[in-house]
Coordinates of C-alpha atoms and ligand atoms in Angstrom, one line a residue:
X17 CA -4.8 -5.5 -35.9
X18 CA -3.8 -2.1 -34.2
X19 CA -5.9 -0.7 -31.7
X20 CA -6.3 2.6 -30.6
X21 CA -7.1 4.7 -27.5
X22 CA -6.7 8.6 -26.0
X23 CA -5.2 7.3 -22.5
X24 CA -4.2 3.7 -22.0
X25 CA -4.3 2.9 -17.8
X26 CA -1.7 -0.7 -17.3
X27 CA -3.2 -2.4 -13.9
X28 CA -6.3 -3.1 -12.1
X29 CA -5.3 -2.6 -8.8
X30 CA -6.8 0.1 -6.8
X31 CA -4.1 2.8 -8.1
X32 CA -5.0 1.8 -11.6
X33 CA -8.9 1.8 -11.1
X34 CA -9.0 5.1 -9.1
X35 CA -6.7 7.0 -12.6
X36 CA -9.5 5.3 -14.7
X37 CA -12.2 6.3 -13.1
X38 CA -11.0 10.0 -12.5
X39 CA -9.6 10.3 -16.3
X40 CA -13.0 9.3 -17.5
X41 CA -14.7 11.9 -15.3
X42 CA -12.9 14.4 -16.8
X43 CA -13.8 13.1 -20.4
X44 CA -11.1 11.4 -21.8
X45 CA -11.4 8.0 -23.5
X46 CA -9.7 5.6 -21.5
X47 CA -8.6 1.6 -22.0
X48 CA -7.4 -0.2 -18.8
X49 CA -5.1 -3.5 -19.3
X50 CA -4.5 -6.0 -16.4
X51 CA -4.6 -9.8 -17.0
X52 CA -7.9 -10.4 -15.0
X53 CA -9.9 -9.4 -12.4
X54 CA -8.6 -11.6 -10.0
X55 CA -9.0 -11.1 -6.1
X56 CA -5.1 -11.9 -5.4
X57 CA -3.7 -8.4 -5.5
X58 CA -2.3 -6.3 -2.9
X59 CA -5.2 -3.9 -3.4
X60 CA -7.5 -7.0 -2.4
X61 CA -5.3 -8.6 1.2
X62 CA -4.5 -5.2 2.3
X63 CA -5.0 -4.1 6.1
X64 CA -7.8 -1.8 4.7
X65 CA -6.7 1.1 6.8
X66 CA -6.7 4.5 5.0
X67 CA -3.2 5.5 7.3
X68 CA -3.4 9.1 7.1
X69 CA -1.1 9.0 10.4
X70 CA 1.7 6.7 8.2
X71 CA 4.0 9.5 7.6
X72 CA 7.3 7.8 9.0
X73 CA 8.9 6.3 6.3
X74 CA 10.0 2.3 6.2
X75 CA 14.0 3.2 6.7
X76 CA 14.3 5.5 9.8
X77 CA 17.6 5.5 12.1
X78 CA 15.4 3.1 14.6
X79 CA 15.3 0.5 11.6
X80 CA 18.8 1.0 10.7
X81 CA 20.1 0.5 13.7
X82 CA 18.1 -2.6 14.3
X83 CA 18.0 -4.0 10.5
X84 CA 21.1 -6.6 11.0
X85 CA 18.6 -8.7 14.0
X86 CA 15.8 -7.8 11.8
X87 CA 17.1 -9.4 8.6
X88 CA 19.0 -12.4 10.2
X89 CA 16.3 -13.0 12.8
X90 CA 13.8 -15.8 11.1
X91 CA 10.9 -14.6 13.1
X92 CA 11.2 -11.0 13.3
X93 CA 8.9 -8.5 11.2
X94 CA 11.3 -7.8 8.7
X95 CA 12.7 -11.0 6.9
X96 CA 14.8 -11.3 3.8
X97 CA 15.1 -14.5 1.6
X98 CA 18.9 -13.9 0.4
X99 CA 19.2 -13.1 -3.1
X100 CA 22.4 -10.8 -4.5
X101 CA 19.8 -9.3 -6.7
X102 CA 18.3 -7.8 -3.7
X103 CA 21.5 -5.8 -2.3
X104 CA 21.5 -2.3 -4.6
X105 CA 17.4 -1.7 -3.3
X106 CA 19.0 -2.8 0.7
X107 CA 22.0 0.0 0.4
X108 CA 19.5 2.4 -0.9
X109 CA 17.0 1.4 1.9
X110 CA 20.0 1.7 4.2
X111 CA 20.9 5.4 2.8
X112 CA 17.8 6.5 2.7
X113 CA 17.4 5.6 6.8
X114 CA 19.7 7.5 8.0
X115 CA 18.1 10.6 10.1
X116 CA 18.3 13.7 7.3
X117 CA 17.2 11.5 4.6
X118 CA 14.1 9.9 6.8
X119 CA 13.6 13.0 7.5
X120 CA 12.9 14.3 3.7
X121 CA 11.1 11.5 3.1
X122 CA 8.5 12.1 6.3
X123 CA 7.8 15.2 4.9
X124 CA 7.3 13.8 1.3
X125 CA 4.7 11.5 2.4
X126 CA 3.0 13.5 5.1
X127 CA 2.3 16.1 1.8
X128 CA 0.3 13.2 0.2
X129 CA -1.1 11.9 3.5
X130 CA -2.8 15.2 3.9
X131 CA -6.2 15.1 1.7
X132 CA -6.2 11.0 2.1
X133 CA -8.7 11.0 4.2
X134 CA -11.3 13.2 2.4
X135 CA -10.1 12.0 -1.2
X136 CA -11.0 8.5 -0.4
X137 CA -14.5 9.8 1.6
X138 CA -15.3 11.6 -1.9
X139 CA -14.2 8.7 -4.5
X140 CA -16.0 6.3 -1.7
X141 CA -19.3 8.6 -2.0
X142 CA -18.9 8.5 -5.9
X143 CA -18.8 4.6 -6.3
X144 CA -21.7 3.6 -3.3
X145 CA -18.8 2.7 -1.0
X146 CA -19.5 5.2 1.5
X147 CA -21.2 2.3 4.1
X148 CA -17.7 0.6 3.9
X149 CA -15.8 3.2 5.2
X150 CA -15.6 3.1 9.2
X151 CA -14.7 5.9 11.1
X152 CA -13.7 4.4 14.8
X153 CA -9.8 5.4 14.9
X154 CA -7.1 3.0 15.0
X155 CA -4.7 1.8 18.0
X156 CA -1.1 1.3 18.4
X157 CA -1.1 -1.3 21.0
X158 CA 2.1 -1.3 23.7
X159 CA 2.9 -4.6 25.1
X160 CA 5.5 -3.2 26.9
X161 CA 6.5 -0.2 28.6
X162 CA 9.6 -0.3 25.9
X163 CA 6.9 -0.2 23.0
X164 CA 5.7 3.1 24.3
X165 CA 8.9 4.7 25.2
X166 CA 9.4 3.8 21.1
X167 CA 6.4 5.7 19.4
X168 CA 7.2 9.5 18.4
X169 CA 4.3 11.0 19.6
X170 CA 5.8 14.8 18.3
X171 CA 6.3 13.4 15.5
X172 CA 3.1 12.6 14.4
X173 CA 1.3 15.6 16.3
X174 CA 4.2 17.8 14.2
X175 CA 2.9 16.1 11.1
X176 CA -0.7 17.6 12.5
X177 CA -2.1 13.9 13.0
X178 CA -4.6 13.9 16.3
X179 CA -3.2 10.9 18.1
X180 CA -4.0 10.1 22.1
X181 CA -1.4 8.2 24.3
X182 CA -4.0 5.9 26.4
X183 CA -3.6 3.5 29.8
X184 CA -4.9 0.2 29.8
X185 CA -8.0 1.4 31.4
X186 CA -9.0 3.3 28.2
X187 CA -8.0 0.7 26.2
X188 CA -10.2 -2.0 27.2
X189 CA -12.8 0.6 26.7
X190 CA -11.7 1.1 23.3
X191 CA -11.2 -2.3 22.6
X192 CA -13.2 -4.8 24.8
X193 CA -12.3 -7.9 23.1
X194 CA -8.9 -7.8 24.7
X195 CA -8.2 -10.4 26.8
X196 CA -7.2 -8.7 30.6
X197 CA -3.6 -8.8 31.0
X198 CA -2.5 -7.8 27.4
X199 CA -1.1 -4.3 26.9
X200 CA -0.4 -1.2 28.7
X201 CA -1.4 0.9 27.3
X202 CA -2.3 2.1 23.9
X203 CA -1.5 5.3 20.6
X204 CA -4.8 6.1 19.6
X205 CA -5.2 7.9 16.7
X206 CA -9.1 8.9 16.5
X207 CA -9.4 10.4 12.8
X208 CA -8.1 6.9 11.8
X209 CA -10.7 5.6 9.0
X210 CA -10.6 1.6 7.9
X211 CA -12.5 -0.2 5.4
X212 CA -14.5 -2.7 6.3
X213 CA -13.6 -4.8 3.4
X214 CA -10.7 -3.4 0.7
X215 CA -11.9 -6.5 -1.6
X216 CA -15.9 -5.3 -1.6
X217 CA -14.3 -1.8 -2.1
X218 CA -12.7 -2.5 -5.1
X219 CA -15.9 -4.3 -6.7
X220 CA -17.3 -1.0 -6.0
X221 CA -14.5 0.7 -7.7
X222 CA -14.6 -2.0 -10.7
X223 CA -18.4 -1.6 -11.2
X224 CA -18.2 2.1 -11.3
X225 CA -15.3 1.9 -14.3
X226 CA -17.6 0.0 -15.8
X227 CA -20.2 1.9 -15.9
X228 CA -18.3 5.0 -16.9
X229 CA -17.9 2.8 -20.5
X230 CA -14.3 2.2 -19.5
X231 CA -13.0 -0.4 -22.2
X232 CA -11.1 -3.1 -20.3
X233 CA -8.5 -5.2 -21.9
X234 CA -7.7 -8.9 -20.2
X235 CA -4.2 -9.6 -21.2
X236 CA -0.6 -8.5 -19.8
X237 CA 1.7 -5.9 -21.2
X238 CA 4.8 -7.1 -22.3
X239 CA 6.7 -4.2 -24.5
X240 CA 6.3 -0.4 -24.4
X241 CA 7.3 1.4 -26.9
X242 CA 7.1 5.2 -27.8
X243 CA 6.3 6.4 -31.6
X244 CA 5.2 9.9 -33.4
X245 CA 1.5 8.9 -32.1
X246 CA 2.4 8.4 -28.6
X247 CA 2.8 4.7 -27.5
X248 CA 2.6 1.4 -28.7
X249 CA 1.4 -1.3 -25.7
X250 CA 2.1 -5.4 -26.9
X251 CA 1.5 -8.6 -25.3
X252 CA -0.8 -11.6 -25.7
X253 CA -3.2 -10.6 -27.9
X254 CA -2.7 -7.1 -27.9
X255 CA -1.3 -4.2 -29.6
X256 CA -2.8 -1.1 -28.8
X257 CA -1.6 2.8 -30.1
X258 CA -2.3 5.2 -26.8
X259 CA -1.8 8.5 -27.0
X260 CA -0.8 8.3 -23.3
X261 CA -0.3 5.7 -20.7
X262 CA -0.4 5.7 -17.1
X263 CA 1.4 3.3 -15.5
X264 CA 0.2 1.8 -12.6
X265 CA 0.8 -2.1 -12.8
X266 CA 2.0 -1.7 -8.3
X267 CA 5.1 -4.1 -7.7
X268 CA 5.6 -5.0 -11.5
X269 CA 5.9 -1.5 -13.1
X270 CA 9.4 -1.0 -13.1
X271 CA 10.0 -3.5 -16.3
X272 CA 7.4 -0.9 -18.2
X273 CA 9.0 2.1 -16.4
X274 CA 12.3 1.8 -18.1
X275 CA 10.6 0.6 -21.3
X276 CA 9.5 4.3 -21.1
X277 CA 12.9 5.6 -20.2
X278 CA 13.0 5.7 -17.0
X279 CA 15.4 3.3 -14.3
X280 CA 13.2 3.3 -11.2
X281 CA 14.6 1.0 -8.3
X282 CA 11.0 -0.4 -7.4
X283 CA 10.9 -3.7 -5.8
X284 CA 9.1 -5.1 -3.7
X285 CA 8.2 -6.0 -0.1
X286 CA 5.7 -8.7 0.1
X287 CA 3.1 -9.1 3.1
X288 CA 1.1 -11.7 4.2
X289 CA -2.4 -12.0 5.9
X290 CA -4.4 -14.8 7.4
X291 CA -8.5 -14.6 8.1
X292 CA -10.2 -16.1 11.4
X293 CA -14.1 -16.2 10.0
X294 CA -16.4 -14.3 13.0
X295 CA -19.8 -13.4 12.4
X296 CA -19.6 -11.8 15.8
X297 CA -16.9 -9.6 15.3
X298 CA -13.9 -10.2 18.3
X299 CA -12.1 -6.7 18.4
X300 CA -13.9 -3.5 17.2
X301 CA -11.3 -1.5 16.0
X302 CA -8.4 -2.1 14.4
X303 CA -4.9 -2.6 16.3
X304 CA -1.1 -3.0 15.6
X305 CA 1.0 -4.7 18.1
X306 CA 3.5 -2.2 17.7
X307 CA 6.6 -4.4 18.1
X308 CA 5.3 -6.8 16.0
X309 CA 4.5 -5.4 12.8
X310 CA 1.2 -6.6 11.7
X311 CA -2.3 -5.5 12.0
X312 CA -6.1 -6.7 13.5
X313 CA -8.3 -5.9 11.0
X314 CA -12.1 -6.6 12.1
X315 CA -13.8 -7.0 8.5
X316 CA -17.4 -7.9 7.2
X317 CA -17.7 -11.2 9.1
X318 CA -14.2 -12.1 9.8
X319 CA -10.7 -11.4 11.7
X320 CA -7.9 -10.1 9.2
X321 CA -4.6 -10.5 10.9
X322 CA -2.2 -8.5 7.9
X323 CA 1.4 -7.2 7.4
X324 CA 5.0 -8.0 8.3
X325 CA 7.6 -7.3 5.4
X326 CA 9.3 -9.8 3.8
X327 CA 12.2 -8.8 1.0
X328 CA 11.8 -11.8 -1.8
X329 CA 11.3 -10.9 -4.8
X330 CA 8.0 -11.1 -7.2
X331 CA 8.9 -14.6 -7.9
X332 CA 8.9 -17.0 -4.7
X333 CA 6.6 -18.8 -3.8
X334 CA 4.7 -18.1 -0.1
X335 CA 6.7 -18.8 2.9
X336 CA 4.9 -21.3 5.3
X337 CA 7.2 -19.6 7.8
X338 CA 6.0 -16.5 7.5
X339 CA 2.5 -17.2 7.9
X340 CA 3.3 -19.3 10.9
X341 CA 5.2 -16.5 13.0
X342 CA 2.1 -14.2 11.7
X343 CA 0.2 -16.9 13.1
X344 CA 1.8 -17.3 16.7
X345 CA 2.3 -13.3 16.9
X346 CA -1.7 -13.2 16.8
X347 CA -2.3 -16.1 19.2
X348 CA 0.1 -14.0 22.0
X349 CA -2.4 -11.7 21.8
X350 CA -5.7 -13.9 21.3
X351 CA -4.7 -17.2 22.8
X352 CA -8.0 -18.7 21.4
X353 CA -7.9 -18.1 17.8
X354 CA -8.5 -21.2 16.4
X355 CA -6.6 -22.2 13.0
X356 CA -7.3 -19.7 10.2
X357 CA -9.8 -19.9 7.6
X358 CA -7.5 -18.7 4.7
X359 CA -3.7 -17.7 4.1
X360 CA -3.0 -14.9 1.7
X361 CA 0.0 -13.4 0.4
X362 CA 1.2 -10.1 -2.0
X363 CA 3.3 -7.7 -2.9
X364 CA 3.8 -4.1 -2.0
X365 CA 5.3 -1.9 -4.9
X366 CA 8.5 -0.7 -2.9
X367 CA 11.1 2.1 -3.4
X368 CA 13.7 2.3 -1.0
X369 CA 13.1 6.1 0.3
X370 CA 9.2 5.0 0.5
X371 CA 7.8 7.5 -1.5
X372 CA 5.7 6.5 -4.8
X373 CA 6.4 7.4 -8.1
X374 CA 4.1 9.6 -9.5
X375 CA 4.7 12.1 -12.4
X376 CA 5.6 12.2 -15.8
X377 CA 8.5 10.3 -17.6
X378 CA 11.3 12.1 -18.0
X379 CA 11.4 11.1 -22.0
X380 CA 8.5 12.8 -22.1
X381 CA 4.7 13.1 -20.9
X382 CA 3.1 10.6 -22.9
X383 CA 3.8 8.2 -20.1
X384 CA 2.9 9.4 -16.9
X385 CA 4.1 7.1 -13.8
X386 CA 1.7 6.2 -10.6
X387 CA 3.3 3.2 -8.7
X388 CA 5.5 2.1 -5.7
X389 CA 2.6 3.3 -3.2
X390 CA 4.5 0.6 -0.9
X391 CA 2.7 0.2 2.8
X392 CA 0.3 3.5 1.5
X393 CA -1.3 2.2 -1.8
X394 CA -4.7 2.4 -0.7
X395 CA -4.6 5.0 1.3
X396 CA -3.2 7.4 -1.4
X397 CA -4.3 6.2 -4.4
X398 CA -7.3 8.9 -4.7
X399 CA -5.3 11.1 -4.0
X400 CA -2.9 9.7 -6.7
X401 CA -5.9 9.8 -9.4
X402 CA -6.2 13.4 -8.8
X403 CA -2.8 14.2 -9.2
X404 CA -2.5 12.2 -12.4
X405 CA -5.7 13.6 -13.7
X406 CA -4.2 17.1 -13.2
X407 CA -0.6 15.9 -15.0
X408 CA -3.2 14.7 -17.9
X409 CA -4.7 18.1 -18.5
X410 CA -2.0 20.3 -18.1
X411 CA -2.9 21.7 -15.2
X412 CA -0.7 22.7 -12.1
X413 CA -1.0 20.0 -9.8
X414 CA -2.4 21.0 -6.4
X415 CA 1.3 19.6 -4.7
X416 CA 4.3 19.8 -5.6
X417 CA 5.5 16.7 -7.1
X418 CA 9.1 17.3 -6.9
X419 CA 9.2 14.8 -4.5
X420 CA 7.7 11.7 -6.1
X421 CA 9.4 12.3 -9.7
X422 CA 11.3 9.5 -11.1
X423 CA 14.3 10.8 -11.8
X424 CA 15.2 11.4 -8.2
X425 CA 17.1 8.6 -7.8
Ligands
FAD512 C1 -0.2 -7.2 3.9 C2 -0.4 -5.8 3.4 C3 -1.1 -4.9 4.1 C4 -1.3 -3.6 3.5 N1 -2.1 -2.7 4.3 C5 -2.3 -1.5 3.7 C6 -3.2 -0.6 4.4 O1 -3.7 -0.8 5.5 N2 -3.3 0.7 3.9 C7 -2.7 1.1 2.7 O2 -2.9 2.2 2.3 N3 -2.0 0.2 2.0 C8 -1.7 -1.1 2.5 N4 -1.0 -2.0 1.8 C9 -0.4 -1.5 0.5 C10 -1.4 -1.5 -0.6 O3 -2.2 -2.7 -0.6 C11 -0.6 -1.4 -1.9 O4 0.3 -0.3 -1.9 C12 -1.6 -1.2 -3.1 O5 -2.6 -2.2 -3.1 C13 -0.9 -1.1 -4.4 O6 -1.9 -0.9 -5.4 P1 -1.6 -0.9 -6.9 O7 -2.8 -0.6 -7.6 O8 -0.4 0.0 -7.1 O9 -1.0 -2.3 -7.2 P2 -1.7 -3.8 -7.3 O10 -2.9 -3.8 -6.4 O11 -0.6 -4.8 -7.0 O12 -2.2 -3.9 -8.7 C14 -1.3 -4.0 -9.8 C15 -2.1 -4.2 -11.0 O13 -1.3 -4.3 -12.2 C16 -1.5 -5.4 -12.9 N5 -0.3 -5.7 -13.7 C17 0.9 -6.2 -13.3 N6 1.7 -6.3 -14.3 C18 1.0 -6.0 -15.4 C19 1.4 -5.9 -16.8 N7 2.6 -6.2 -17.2 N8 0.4 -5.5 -17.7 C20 -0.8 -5.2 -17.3 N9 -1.2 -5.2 -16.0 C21 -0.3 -5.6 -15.0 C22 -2.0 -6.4 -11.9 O14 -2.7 -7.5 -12.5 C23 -2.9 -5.6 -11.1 O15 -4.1 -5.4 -11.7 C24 -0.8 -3.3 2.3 C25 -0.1 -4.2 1.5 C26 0.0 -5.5 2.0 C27 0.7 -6.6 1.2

């Protein structure tokens, strides 16, 4: 039997719940449809830091010039299982990289970056999640004098982003639990807010969709398809008339996206964490080697070691390898971590110029698009609610979102 709904939301994730829970603020009757609540998701292993300072793009000349030893070097940050169907999202990444083009895109993400901080303190304050955020900055560590001599400080203070270049002495101030002898020095970006668990921060976010009598649908969405009434949503057990639909299923939207006309080149970069249980937390704030491309996350009663990129497709199964050079990257800065308690991995909804896609379809506004947050999905996806919620009731959106249309590629 067909059912109906005003304003269908596909995906759970954080994007997903954040568009629900805004749309039904602002009174419209709206049906979300994931396949469960599971705790698997990007939105759940995340490095929990809301990266207002993230405005540099993925693809920059620096990456360019060092993807060939990124890609063919087994342990490096950046690792790519070969597939041919990976090579039109790599020449866009590559295009994309090159200095004008990074340069666009820094700007396009900065734009969004702006109100990240206070959108998430207000959502936060609106679902009891306020305790979780934690206000204690975030550090760029420098193992080497090279790794400073890397990092654009006028680029981020250009951006307006307060960030501190810091000697070792500072450092170990900032960060006590760091063994003598490691680092230089240190970025320190002070406004830097981190959740002290993204997982406990989405049950927030679940409980508050459901108590704003948010029907929720368990089943996947296999065929989209547009009609006089709006849309028609089918899969296992459903088959549901909306009058609109906001997609927002992260890494797997771009199946639905051109379902609704549009050809999107999302893909997607998966990441990998591992968790050292601590009651007594070991490092206080939380820290990116900077060469090394993953971050310490102190969370509620455990060490969260997350990141890295690896290019492989939704498909594959976790690479042992990767969690092992995640593994000994940790160790050279903590030589007594002791084996992990868990092993996670998931995937980041990537476009190759690294902005999202958010706007409406260009076949017309009954589906309105809000995926391929890549590395910044949690950071912007308040922000992302807002803008969507503005799309839904006609109203001029308070940026531009030229930018993040997608029919710019
Ligand atoms: C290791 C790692 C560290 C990260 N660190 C940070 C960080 O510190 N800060 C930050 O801002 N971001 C970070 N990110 C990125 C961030 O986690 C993602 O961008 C974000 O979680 C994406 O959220 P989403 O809601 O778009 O997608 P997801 O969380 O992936 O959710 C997608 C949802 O869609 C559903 N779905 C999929 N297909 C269908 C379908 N056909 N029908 C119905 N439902 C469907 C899924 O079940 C799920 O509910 C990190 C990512 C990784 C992997």
């Amino acid at each position: 039997m067909m059912q109906n709904c005003e304003i269908a939301i596909v995906g759970a994730g954080v994007v997903g719940l954040a568009c629900a829970l805004r749309l039904a603020q602002a009174g419209h009757q709206v049906t979300v449809i994931a396949p469960e609540d599971d705790e698997t998701g990007a939105s759940y292993g995340n490095a929990g830091v809301i990266a207002d300072y993230a405005v540099m793009p993925v693809g920059t000349p620096d990456v360019l010039r060092n993807l060939p030893a990124l890609l063919f070097d087994r342990n490096s940050p950046l690792a790519i299982r070969p597939a041919l169907a990976l090579a039109p999202w790599l020449l866009r990444f590559a295009r994309e990289s090159l200095p004008g083009r990074a340069q666009q895109n820094a700007t396009a993400i900065a734009a969004l970056l702006a109100p990240a901080a206070s959108s998430w303190k207000e959502l936060a304050a609106q679902i009891g999640g306020t305790g979780l955020l934690k206000p204690l900055g975030s550090l760029y560590l420098f193992e080497t004098e090279a790794d400073r001599r890397g990092t654009r400080f006028e680029t981020y203070r250009a951006h307006g982003i307060a960030v501190e270049a810091i000697g070792r002495d500072a450092l170990g101030q900032l960060q006590p639990g760091l063994p003598a002898g490691i680092g230089v020095g240190a970025a320190f970006f002070p406004n830097t807010i981190t959740l002290d668990d993204p997982g406990q921060m989405l049950r927030h976010l679940r409980m508050a969709v459901e108590g704003a009598s948010i029907e929720r649908l368990a089943t996947r969405v296999t065929d989209l398809a547009r009609n006089k009434g709006g849309v028609t949503l089918r899969g296992p057990g459903l088959n549901l008339q909306a009058r609109r639909v906001v997609i927002a299923a992260g890494a797997w939207s771009r199946k639905l996206a051109a379902q609704a006309g549009d050809r999107v080149p999302l893909d997607t970069e998966r990441g990998y964490h591992l968790e050292y249980d601590s009651p007594a937390p070991r490092l206080i704030r939380q820290m990116t080697p900077v060469s090394r491309g993953f971050y310490f996350c102190p969370m509620a009663g455990r060490l969260r070691v997350a990141g890295t990129v690896e290019l492989g497709g939704l498909e594959a199964p976790a690479s042992p390898h990767r969690w092992a050079v995640l593994e000994r990257g940790a160790r050279a800065i903590l030589p007594d971590l002791p084996e992990p308690d868990r092993r996670w991995m998931g995937c980041r909804p990537s476009l190759p110029d690294s902005r999202p896609v958010i706007g409406a379809s260009r076949a017309g506004p009954e589906v309105i698009h809000a995926f391929g947050h890549g590395h910044l999905g949690l950071t912007l996806a308040p922000i992302t609610a807002r803008l969507v919620a503005a799309l839904v009731a006609g109203r001029t959106p308070e940026l531009d979102l030229a930018p993040y249309r997608p029919d710019r590629f």
